[in-house]
mmCIF file of C-alpha atoms in Angstrom:
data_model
loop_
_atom_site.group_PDB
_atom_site.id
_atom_site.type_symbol
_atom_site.label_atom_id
_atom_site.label_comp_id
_atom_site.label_asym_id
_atom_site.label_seq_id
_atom_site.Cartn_x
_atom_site.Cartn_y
_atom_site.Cartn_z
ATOM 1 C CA UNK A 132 107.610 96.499 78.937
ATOM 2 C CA UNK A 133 105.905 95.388 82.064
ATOM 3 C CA UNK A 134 103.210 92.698 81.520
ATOM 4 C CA UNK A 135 99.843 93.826 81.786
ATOM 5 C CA UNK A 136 97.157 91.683 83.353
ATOM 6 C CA UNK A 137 93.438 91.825 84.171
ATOM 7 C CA UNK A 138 91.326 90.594 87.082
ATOM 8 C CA UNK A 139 87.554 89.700 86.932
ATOM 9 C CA UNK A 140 86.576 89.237 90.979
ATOM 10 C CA UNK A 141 82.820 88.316 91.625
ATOM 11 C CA UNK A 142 80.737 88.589 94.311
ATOM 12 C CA UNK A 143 77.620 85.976 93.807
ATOM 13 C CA UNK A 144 74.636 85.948 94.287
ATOM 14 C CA UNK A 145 71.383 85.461 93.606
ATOM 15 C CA UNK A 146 69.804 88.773 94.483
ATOM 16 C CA UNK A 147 72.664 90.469 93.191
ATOM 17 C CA UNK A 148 75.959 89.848 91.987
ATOM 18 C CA UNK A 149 78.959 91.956 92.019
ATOM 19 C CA UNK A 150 81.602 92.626 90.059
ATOM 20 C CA UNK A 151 85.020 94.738 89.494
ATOM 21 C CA UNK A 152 87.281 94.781 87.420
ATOM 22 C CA UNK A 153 91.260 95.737 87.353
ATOM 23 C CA UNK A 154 94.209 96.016 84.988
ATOM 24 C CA UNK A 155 97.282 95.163 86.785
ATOM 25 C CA UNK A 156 100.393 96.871 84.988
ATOM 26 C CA UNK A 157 104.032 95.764 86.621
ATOM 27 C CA UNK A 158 103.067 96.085 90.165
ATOM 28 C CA UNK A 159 100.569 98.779 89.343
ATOM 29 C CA UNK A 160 96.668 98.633 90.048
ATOM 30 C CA UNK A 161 94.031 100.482 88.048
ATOM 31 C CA UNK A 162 90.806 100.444 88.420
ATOM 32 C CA UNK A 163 88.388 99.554 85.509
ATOM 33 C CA UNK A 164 85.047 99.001 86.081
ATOM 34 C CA UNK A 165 82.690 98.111 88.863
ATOM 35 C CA UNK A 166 78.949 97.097 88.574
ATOM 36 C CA UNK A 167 76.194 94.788 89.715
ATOM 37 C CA UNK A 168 73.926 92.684 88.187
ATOM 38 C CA UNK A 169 69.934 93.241 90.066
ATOM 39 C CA UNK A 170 67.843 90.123 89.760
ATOM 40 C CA UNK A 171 65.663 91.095 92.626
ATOM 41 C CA UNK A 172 62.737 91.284 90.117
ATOM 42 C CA UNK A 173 63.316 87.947 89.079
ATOM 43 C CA UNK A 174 61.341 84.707 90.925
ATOM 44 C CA UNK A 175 62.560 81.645 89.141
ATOM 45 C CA UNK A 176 65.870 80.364 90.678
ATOM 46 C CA UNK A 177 66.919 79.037 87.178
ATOM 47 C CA UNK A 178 66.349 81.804 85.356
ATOM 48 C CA UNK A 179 68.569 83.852 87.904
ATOM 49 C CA UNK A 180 71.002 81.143 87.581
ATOM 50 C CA UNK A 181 71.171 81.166 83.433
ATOM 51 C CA UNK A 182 71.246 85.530 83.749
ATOM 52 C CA UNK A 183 74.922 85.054 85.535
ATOM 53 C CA UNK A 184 75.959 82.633 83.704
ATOM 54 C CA UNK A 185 75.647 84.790 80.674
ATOM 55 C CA UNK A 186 76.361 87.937 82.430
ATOM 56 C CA UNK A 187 79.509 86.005 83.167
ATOM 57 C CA UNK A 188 80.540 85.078 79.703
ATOM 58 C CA UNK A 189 79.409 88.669 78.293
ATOM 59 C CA UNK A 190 82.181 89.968 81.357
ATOM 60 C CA UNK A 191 84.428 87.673 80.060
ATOM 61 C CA UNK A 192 83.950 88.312 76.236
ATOM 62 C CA UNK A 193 84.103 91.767 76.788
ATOM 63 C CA UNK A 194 87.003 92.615 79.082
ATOM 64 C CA UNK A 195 89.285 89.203 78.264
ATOM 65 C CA UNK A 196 90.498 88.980 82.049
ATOM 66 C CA UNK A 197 93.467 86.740 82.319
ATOM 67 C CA UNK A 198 92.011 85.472 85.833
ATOM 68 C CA UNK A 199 88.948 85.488 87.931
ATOM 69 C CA UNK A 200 88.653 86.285 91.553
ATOM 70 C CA UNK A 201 85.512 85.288 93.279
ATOM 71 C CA UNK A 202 84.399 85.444 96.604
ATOM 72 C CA UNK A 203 83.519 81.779 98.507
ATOM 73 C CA UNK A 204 80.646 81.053 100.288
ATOM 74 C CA UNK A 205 80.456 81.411 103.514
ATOM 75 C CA UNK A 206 78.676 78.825 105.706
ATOM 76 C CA UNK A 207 74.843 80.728 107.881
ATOM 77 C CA UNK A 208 72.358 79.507 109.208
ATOM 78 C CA UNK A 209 69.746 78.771 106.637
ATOM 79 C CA UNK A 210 70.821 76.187 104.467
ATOM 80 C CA UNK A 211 68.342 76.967 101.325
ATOM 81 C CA UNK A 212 70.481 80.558 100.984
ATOM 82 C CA UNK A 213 74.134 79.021 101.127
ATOM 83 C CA UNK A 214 72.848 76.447 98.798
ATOM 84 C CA UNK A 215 71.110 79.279 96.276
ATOM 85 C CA UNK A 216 74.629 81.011 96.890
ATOM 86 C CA UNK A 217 76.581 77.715 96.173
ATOM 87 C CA UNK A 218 74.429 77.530 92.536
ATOM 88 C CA UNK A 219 75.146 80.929 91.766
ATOM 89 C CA UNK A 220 79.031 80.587 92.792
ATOM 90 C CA UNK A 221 78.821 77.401 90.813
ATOM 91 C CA UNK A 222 77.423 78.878 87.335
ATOM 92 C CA UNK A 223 79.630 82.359 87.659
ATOM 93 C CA UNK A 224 83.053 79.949 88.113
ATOM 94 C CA UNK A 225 81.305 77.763 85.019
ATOM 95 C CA UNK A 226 81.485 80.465 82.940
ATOM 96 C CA UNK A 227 85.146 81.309 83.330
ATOM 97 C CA UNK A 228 85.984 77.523 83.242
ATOM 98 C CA UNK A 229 84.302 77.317 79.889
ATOM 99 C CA UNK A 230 86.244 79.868 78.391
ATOM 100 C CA UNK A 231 89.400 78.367 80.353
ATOM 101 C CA UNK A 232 90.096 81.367 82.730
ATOM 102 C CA UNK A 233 92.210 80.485 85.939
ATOM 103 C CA UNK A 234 89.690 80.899 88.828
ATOM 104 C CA UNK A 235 90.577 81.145 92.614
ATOM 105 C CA UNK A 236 88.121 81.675 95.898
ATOM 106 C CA UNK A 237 88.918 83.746 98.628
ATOM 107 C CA UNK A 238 86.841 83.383 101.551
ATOM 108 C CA UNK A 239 84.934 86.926 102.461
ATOM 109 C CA UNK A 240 87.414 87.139 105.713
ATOM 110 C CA UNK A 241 90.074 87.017 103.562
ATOM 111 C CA UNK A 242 89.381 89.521 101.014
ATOM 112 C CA UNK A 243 88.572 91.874 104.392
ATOM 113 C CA UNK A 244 91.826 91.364 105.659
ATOM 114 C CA UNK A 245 93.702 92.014 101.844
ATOM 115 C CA UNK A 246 91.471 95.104 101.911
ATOM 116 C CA UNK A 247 91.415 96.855 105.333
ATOM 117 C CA UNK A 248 93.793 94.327 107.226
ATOM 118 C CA UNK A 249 90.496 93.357 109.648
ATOM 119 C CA UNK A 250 88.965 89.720 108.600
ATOM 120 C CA UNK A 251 85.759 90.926 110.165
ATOM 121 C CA UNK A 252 85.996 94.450 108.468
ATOM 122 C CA UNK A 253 82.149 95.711 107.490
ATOM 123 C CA UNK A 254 81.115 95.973 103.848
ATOM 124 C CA UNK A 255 81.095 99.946 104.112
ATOM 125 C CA UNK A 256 84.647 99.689 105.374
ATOM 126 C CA UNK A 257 86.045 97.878 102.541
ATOM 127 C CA UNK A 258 84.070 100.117 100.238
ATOM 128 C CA UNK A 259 85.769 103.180 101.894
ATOM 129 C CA UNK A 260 89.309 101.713 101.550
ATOM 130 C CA UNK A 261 88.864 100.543 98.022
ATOM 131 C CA UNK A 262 87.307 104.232 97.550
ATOM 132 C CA UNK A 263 90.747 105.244 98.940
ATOM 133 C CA UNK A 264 93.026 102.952 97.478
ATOM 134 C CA UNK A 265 91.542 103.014 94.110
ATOM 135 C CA UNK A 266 90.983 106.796 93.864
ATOM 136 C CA UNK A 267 86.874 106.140 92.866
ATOM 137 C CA UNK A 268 84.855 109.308 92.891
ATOM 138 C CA UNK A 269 81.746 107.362 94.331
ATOM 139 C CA UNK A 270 80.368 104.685 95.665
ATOM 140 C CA UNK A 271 77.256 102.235 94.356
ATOM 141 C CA UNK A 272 74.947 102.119 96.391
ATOM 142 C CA UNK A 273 74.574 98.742 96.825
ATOM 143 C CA UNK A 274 77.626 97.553 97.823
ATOM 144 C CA UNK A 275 77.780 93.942 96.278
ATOM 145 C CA UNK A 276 79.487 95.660 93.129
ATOM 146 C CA UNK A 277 82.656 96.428 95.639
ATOM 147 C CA UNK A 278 82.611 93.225 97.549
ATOM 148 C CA UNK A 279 83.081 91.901 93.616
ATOM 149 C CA UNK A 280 85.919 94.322 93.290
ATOM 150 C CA UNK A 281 87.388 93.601 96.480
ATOM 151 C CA UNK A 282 87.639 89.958 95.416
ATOM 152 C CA UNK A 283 89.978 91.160 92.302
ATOM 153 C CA UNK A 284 92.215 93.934 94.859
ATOM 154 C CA UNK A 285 92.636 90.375 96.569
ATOM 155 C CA UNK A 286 93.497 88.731 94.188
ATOM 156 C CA UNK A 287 96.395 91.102 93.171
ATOM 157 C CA UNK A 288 97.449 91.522 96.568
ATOM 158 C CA UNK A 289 98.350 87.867 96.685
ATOM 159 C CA UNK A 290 99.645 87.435 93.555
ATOM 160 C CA UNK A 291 102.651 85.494 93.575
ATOM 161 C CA UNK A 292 102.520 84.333 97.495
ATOM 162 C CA UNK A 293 101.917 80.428 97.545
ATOM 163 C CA UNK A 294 98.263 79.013 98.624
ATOM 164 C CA UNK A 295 96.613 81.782 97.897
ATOM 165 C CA UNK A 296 92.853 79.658 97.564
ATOM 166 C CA UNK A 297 91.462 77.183 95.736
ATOM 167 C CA UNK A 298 92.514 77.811 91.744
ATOM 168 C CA UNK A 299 91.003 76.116 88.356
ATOM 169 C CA UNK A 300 92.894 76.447 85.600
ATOM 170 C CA UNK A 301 89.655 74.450 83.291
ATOM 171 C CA UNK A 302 87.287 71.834 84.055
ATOM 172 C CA UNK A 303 90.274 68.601 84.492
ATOM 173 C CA UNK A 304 91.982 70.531 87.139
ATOM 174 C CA UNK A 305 88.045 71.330 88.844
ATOM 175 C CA UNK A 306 87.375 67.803 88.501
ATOM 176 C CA UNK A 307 90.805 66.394 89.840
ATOM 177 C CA UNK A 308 91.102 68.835 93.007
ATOM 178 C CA UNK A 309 87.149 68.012 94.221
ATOM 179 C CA UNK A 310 86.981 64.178 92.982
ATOM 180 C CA UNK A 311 87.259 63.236 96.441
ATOM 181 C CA UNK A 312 84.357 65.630 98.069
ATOM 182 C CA UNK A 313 82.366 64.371 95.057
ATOM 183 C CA UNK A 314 82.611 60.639 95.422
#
């Protein structure tokens, strides 16, 4: 019986973050969910930070996926958003430590080029190929909820090759591979 496996891939943020979800069968992809979580109407940074966290573990608790994808931040120009992005990467990979769920980053080129084979594919273009690939009837129309789903089609795509990204197995193996950017 082949083993059956399922990917959590997050896309965060603190405006909204995305999510998908797949169940990997053999070398068979299905697609599962795909959603967002809106905290546009939300001004406190903290409390945007505790509603992922929990969204996170209420993912997690839910669907029990065996590994979480999520998307890295990527370095712009103002330094207050990649740091709000940085917190909200921070609590969403928090939440799958805590409940000991392998976690690996893919930088957004990356998950382009897994997707449509172009690192500097737009967002509508990897929406369109997931669309495709996946067999999904729509689209959302924000498309954070398929940059999250994107993360876990990554993820499966490079299953198995070696240095795929950054992975956490818990909270040692966080600690261990950052203790020197910490000190």
């Amino acid at each position: 019986m082949a083993k059956e496996q399922i990917i959590l891939g997050i896309d965060p943020g603190t405006t909204i973050m995305g999510f998908g979800l797949i169940k990997v069968v053999g070398k068979q992809m299905q697609f599962l969910q795909l959603n967002e979580l809106d905290l546009k109407k939300y001004s406190d940074h903290y409390l945007k930070l505790k509603l992922i966290f929990e969204r996170t573990i209420e993912l997690i608790d839910t669907h029990h996926p065996d590994e979480i994808a999520i998307e890295a931040p990527f370095f712009g120009k103002n330094v207050q958003s990649m740091l709000k992005l940085g917190r909200a990467q921070g609590v969403a990979m928090a939440a799958g430590l805590s409940r000991q769920i392998p976690i690996t980053e893919y930088l957004p080129k990356k998950i382009k080029m897994a997707i449509t084979g172009n690192g500097n594919a737009s967002k509508e273009q990897v929406a369109k190929m997931l669309q495709s690939t996946l067999g999904l009837k729509t689209l959302p129309k924000n498309l954070d909820a398929t940059d999250g789903l994107a993360a876990a089609v990554c993820h499966f795509y490079n299953s198995g090759r070696v240095n795929v990204g950054k992975s956490y197995s818990g909270w040692e193996s966080f600690v261990k591979q950052n203790s020197k950017k910490i000190s």
